[in-house]
DNA sequence: TTTGGTGCAAAACCTTTGCATTAGG
DNA sequence: CCTAATGCAAAGGTTTTGCACCAAA
């Protein structure tokens, strides 16, 4: 038996704070961003702990992590329905969009290649109307 | 007139080496990995130049960049058409998959919200057949 | 009491940048 | 010539880690 006894996970207010922070933010946010956000809400905890809590939450399947194009990890509670984001690559303005067939498609593609437990992370980066106007006037 | 004359792009053996390296490797590889790989093939060039060359190639649309789950950027020659990746989250085994409607969908969704120049980054992470077997036997 | 968790700061990592030098056109 | 591109090393930004102390069970 390789399985040594699994260490018991303790509940700390810090980990709760991270969960609550994510819930309050209700959108993808970076670890550092979340740390700052919590600070503004009066929750004072170490940055390392935010990282560690997020790892735990991801491991437990309560939080979803994606990589932004510039290499930061973004986290968000992966509870409510799976939606995707349309993000302005210039000003950051974000809109939620739906991809009804994506789920089915990902699952189909995955099993076609013998993969199981598919999970898709997708973001559409574009220029919002505002920034399109500004930018085209280059 | 903001538009100064566009600087001419010069051809250097370094940039060619990067292209050839990617072709030889024929799979996603990180910038650092590519630098090492080139070194082993006797091509000696600066790491910074590898990064710079990759940026240029991505900008020119010859190379595709994706973000690995652990925060590195992975590059590969983007042969023809826009494809996506199905990546085993355990062993890293990757398969190319196609999403014929994705392009249309992203564009439609974007313009529906007034966004322009959409670019979608999407990855499907799952467990390959091999790792599914191993993991389920936990 | 036991031993996960935390905070802090240092370290590890990938990537970008400043600057003098080289070399493409 | 002119100046883009390179190489090197230093700097930047995110994430991880070592260690002493604290607190959940």
mmCIF file of N, CA and C (backbone and C1' of nucleotides) in Angstrom, chain C residues 8-25:
data_model
loop_
_atom_site.group_PDB
_atom_site.id
_atom_site.type_symbol
_atom_site.label_atom_id
_atom_site.label_comp_id
_atom_site.label_asym_id
_atom_site.label_seq_id
_atom_site.Cartn_x
_atom_site.Cartn_y
_atom_site.Cartn_z
ATOM 1 P P DC C 8 3.729 39.336 6.840
ATOM 2 O "O5'" DC C 8 5.285 39.248 6.512
ATOM 3 C "C5'" DC C 8 6.188 38.913 7.572
ATOM 4 C "C4'" DC C 8 7.509 38.391 6.999
ATOM 5 C "C3'" DC C 8 7.963 39.151 5.744
ATOM 6 O "O3'" DC C 8 9.134 39.909 6.072
ATOM 7 C "C1'" DC C 8 8.243 36.775 5.526
ATOM 8 P P DA C 9 9.723 40.932 4.980
ATOM 9 O "O5'" DA C 9 10.994 40.129 4.469
ATOM 10 C "C5'" DA C 9 11.665 39.237 5.373
ATOM 11 C "C4'" DA C 9 12.566 38.313 4.570
ATOM 12 C "C3'" DA C 9 13.213 39.006 3.374
ATOM 13 O "O3'" DA C 9 14.535 38.514 3.216
ATOM 14 C "C1'" DA C 9 11.950 37.184 2.608
ATOM 15 P P DA C 10 15.465 39.126 2.049
ATOM 16 O "O5'" DA C 10 16.102 37.799 1.439
ATOM 17 C "C5'" DA C 10 16.352 36.680 2.307
ATOM 18 C "C4'" DA C 10 16.391 35.417 1.479
ATOM 19 C "C3'" DA C 10 17.238 35.556 0.210
ATOM 20 O "O3'" DA C 10 17.988 34.364 0.036
ATOM 21 C "C1'" DA C 10 15.026 34.933 -0.373
ATOM 22 P P DA C 11 18.920 34.179 -1.251
ATOM 23 O "O5'" DA C 11 17.998 33.305 -2.210
ATOM 24 C "C5'" DA C 11 17.572 32.048 -1.732
ATOM 25 C "C4'" DA C 11 16.817 31.318 -2.809
ATOM 26 C "C3'" DA C 11 17.540 31.257 -4.151
ATOM 27 O "O3'" DA C 11 17.492 29.913 -4.579
ATOM 28 C "C1'" DA C 11 15.348 32.133 -4.438
ATOM 29 P P DA C 12 18.160 29.416 -5.915
ATOM 30 O "O5'" DA C 12 16.903 29.186 -6.859
ATOM 31 C "C5'" DA C 12 15.808 28.456 -6.353
ATOM 32 C "C4'" DA C 12 14.754 28.354 -7.428
ATOM 33 C "C3'" DA C 12 15.327 28.211 -8.828
ATOM 34 O "O3'" DA C 12 14.563 27.236 -9.513
ATOM 35 C "C1'" DA C 12 13.916 30.110 -8.731
ATOM 36 P P DC C 13 15.099 26.619 -10.877
ATOM 37 O "O5'" DC C 13 14.048 27.204 -11.929
ATOM 38 C "C5'" DC C 13 13.179 28.197 -11.460
ATOM 39 C "C4'" DC C 13 12.153 28.542 -12.502
ATOM 40 C "C3'" DC C 13 12.771 28.736 -13.890
ATOM 41 O "O3'" DC C 13 12.053 28.019 -14.880
ATOM 42 C "C1'" DC C 13 11.812 30.802 -13.074
ATOM 43 P P DC C 14 12.523 28.012 -16.360
ATOM 44 O "O5'" DC C 14 11.691 29.255 -16.920
ATOM 45 C "C5'" DC C 14 10.290 29.122 -17.041
ATOM 46 C "C4'" DC C 14 9.712 30.431 -17.508
ATOM 47 C "C3'" DC C 14 10.075 30.817 -18.943
ATOM 48 O "O3'" DC C 14 8.910 31.356 -19.560
ATOM 49 C "C1'" DC C 14 10.718 32.547 -17.471
ATOM 50 P P DT C 15 8.961 31.661 -21.140
ATOM 51 O "O5'" DT C 15 9.371 33.203 -21.115
ATOM 52 C "C5'" DT C 15 8.452 34.117 -20.524
ATOM 53 C "C4'" DT C 15 8.991 35.520 -20.546
ATOM 54 C "C3'" DT C 15 9.442 36.050 -21.916
ATOM 55 O "O3'" DT C 15 8.604 37.156 -22.237
ATOM 56 C "C1'" DT C 15 11.005 36.595 -20.200
ATOM 57 P P DT C 16 8.861 38.044 -23.507
ATOM 58 O "O5'" DT C 16 9.669 39.266 -22.875
ATOM 59 C "C5'" DT C 16 9.127 39.925 -21.754
ATOM 60 C "C4'" DT C 16 10.001 41.103 -21.360
ATOM 61 C "C3'" DT C 16 10.373 42.055 -22.513
ATOM 62 O "O3'" DT C 16 10.201 43.377 -22.015
ATOM 63 C "C1'" DT C 16 12.323 41.330 -21.417
ATOM 64 P P DT C 17 10.338 44.651 -22.970
ATOM 65 O "O5'" DT C 17 11.570 45.462 -22.368
ATOM 66 C "C5'" DT C 17 12.309 44.893 -21.297
ATOM 67 C "C4'" DT C 17 13.488 45.786 -20.954
ATOM 68 C "C3'" DT C 17 13.897 46.816 -22.014
ATOM 69 O "O3'" DT C 17 14.616 47.861 -21.362
ATOM 70 C "C1'" DT C 17 15.548 45.162 -21.882
ATOM 71 P P DG C 18 14.923 49.235 -22.113
ATOM 72 O "O5'" DG C 18 16.470 49.467 -21.800
ATOM 73 C "C5'" DG C 18 16.977 49.306 -20.465
ATOM 74 C "C4'" DG C 18 18.495 49.465 -20.459
ATOM 75 C "C3'" DG C 18 19.040 50.486 -21.452
ATOM 76 O "O3'" DG C 18 20.224 51.069 -20.892
ATOM 77 C "C1'" DG C 18 19.778 48.323 -22.076
ATOM 78 P P DC C 19 20.932 52.273 -21.675
ATOM 79 O "O5'" DC C 19 22.167 51.494 -22.316
ATOM 80 C "C5'" DC C 19 22.900 50.553 -21.523
ATOM 81 C "C4'" DC C 19 24.055 49.987 -22.332
ATOM 82 C "C3'" DC C 19 24.527 50.904 -23.460
ATOM 83 O "O3'" DC C 19 25.936 50.779 -23.606
ATOM 84 C "C1'" DC C 19 23.865 48.855 -24.366
ATOM 85 P P DA C 20 26.754 51.981 -24.347
ATOM 86 O "O5'" DA C 20 27.967 51.179 -24.969
ATOM 87 C "C5'" DA C 20 28.612 50.158 -24.183
ATOM 88 C "C4'" DA C 20 29.023 49.006 -25.087
ATOM 89 C "C3'" DA C 20 29.815 49.444 -26.326
ATOM 90 O "O3'" DA C 20 30.891 48.528 -26.530
ATOM 91 C "C1'" DA C 20 27.934 48.199 -26.997
ATOM 92 P P DT C 21 31.787 48.657 -27.873
ATOM 93 O "O5'" DT C 21 31.165 47.518 -28.796
ATOM 94 C "C5'" DT C 21 31.082 46.185 -28.270
ATOM 95 C "C4'" DT C 21 30.650 45.248 -29.379
ATOM 96 C "C3'" DT C 21 31.404 45.440 -30.703
ATOM 97 O "O3'" DT C 21 31.782 44.147 -31.175
ATOM 98 C "C1'" DT C 21 29.081 45.566 -31.082
ATOM 99 P P DT C 22 32.517 43.974 -32.627
ATOM 100 O "O5'" DT C 22 31.338 43.342 -33.492
ATOM 101 C "C5'" DT C 22 30.620 42.237 -32.948
ATOM 102 C "C4'" DT C 22 29.574 41.792 -33.948
ATOM 103 C "C3'" DT C 22 30.089 41.601 -35.370
ATOM 104 O "O3'" DT C 22 29.526 40.395 -35.863
ATOM 105 C "C1'" DT C 22 28.261 43.082 -35.391
ATOM 106 P P DA C 23 29.995 39.816 -37.297
ATOM 107 O "O5'" DA C 23 28.776 40.235 -38.231
ATOM 108 C "C5'" DA C 23 27.469 39.805 -37.898
ATOM 109 C "C4'" DA C 23 26.467 40.392 -38.880
ATOM 110 C "C3'" DA C 23 26.880 40.269 -40.344
ATOM 111 O "O3'" DA C 23 25.698 40.257 -41.124
ATOM 112 C "C1'" DA C 23 26.649 42.503 -39.850
ATOM 113 P P DG C 24 25.512 39.163 -42.210
ATOM 114 O "O5'" DG C 24 24.128 39.592 -42.863
ATOM 115 C "C5'" DG C 24 22.934 39.573 -42.087
ATOM 116 C "C4'" DG C 24 21.970 40.631 -42.591
ATOM 117 C "C3'" DG C 24 21.767 40.641 -44.098
ATOM 118 O "O3'" DG C 24 20.414 40.967 -44.340
ATOM 119 C "C1'" DG C 24 22.646 42.726 -43.440
ATOM 120 P P DG C 25 19.805 40.762 -45.783
ATOM 121 O "O5'" DG C 25 19.801 42.217 -46.409
ATOM 122 C "C5'" DG C 25 19.308 43.288 -45.665
ATOM 123 C "C4'" DG C 25 19.252 44.541 -46.526
ATOM 124 C "C3'" DG C 25 19.343 44.306 -48.023
ATOM 125 O "O3'" DG C 25 18.477 45.203 -48.704
ATOM 126 C "C1'" DG C 25 21.137 45.684 -47.324
#
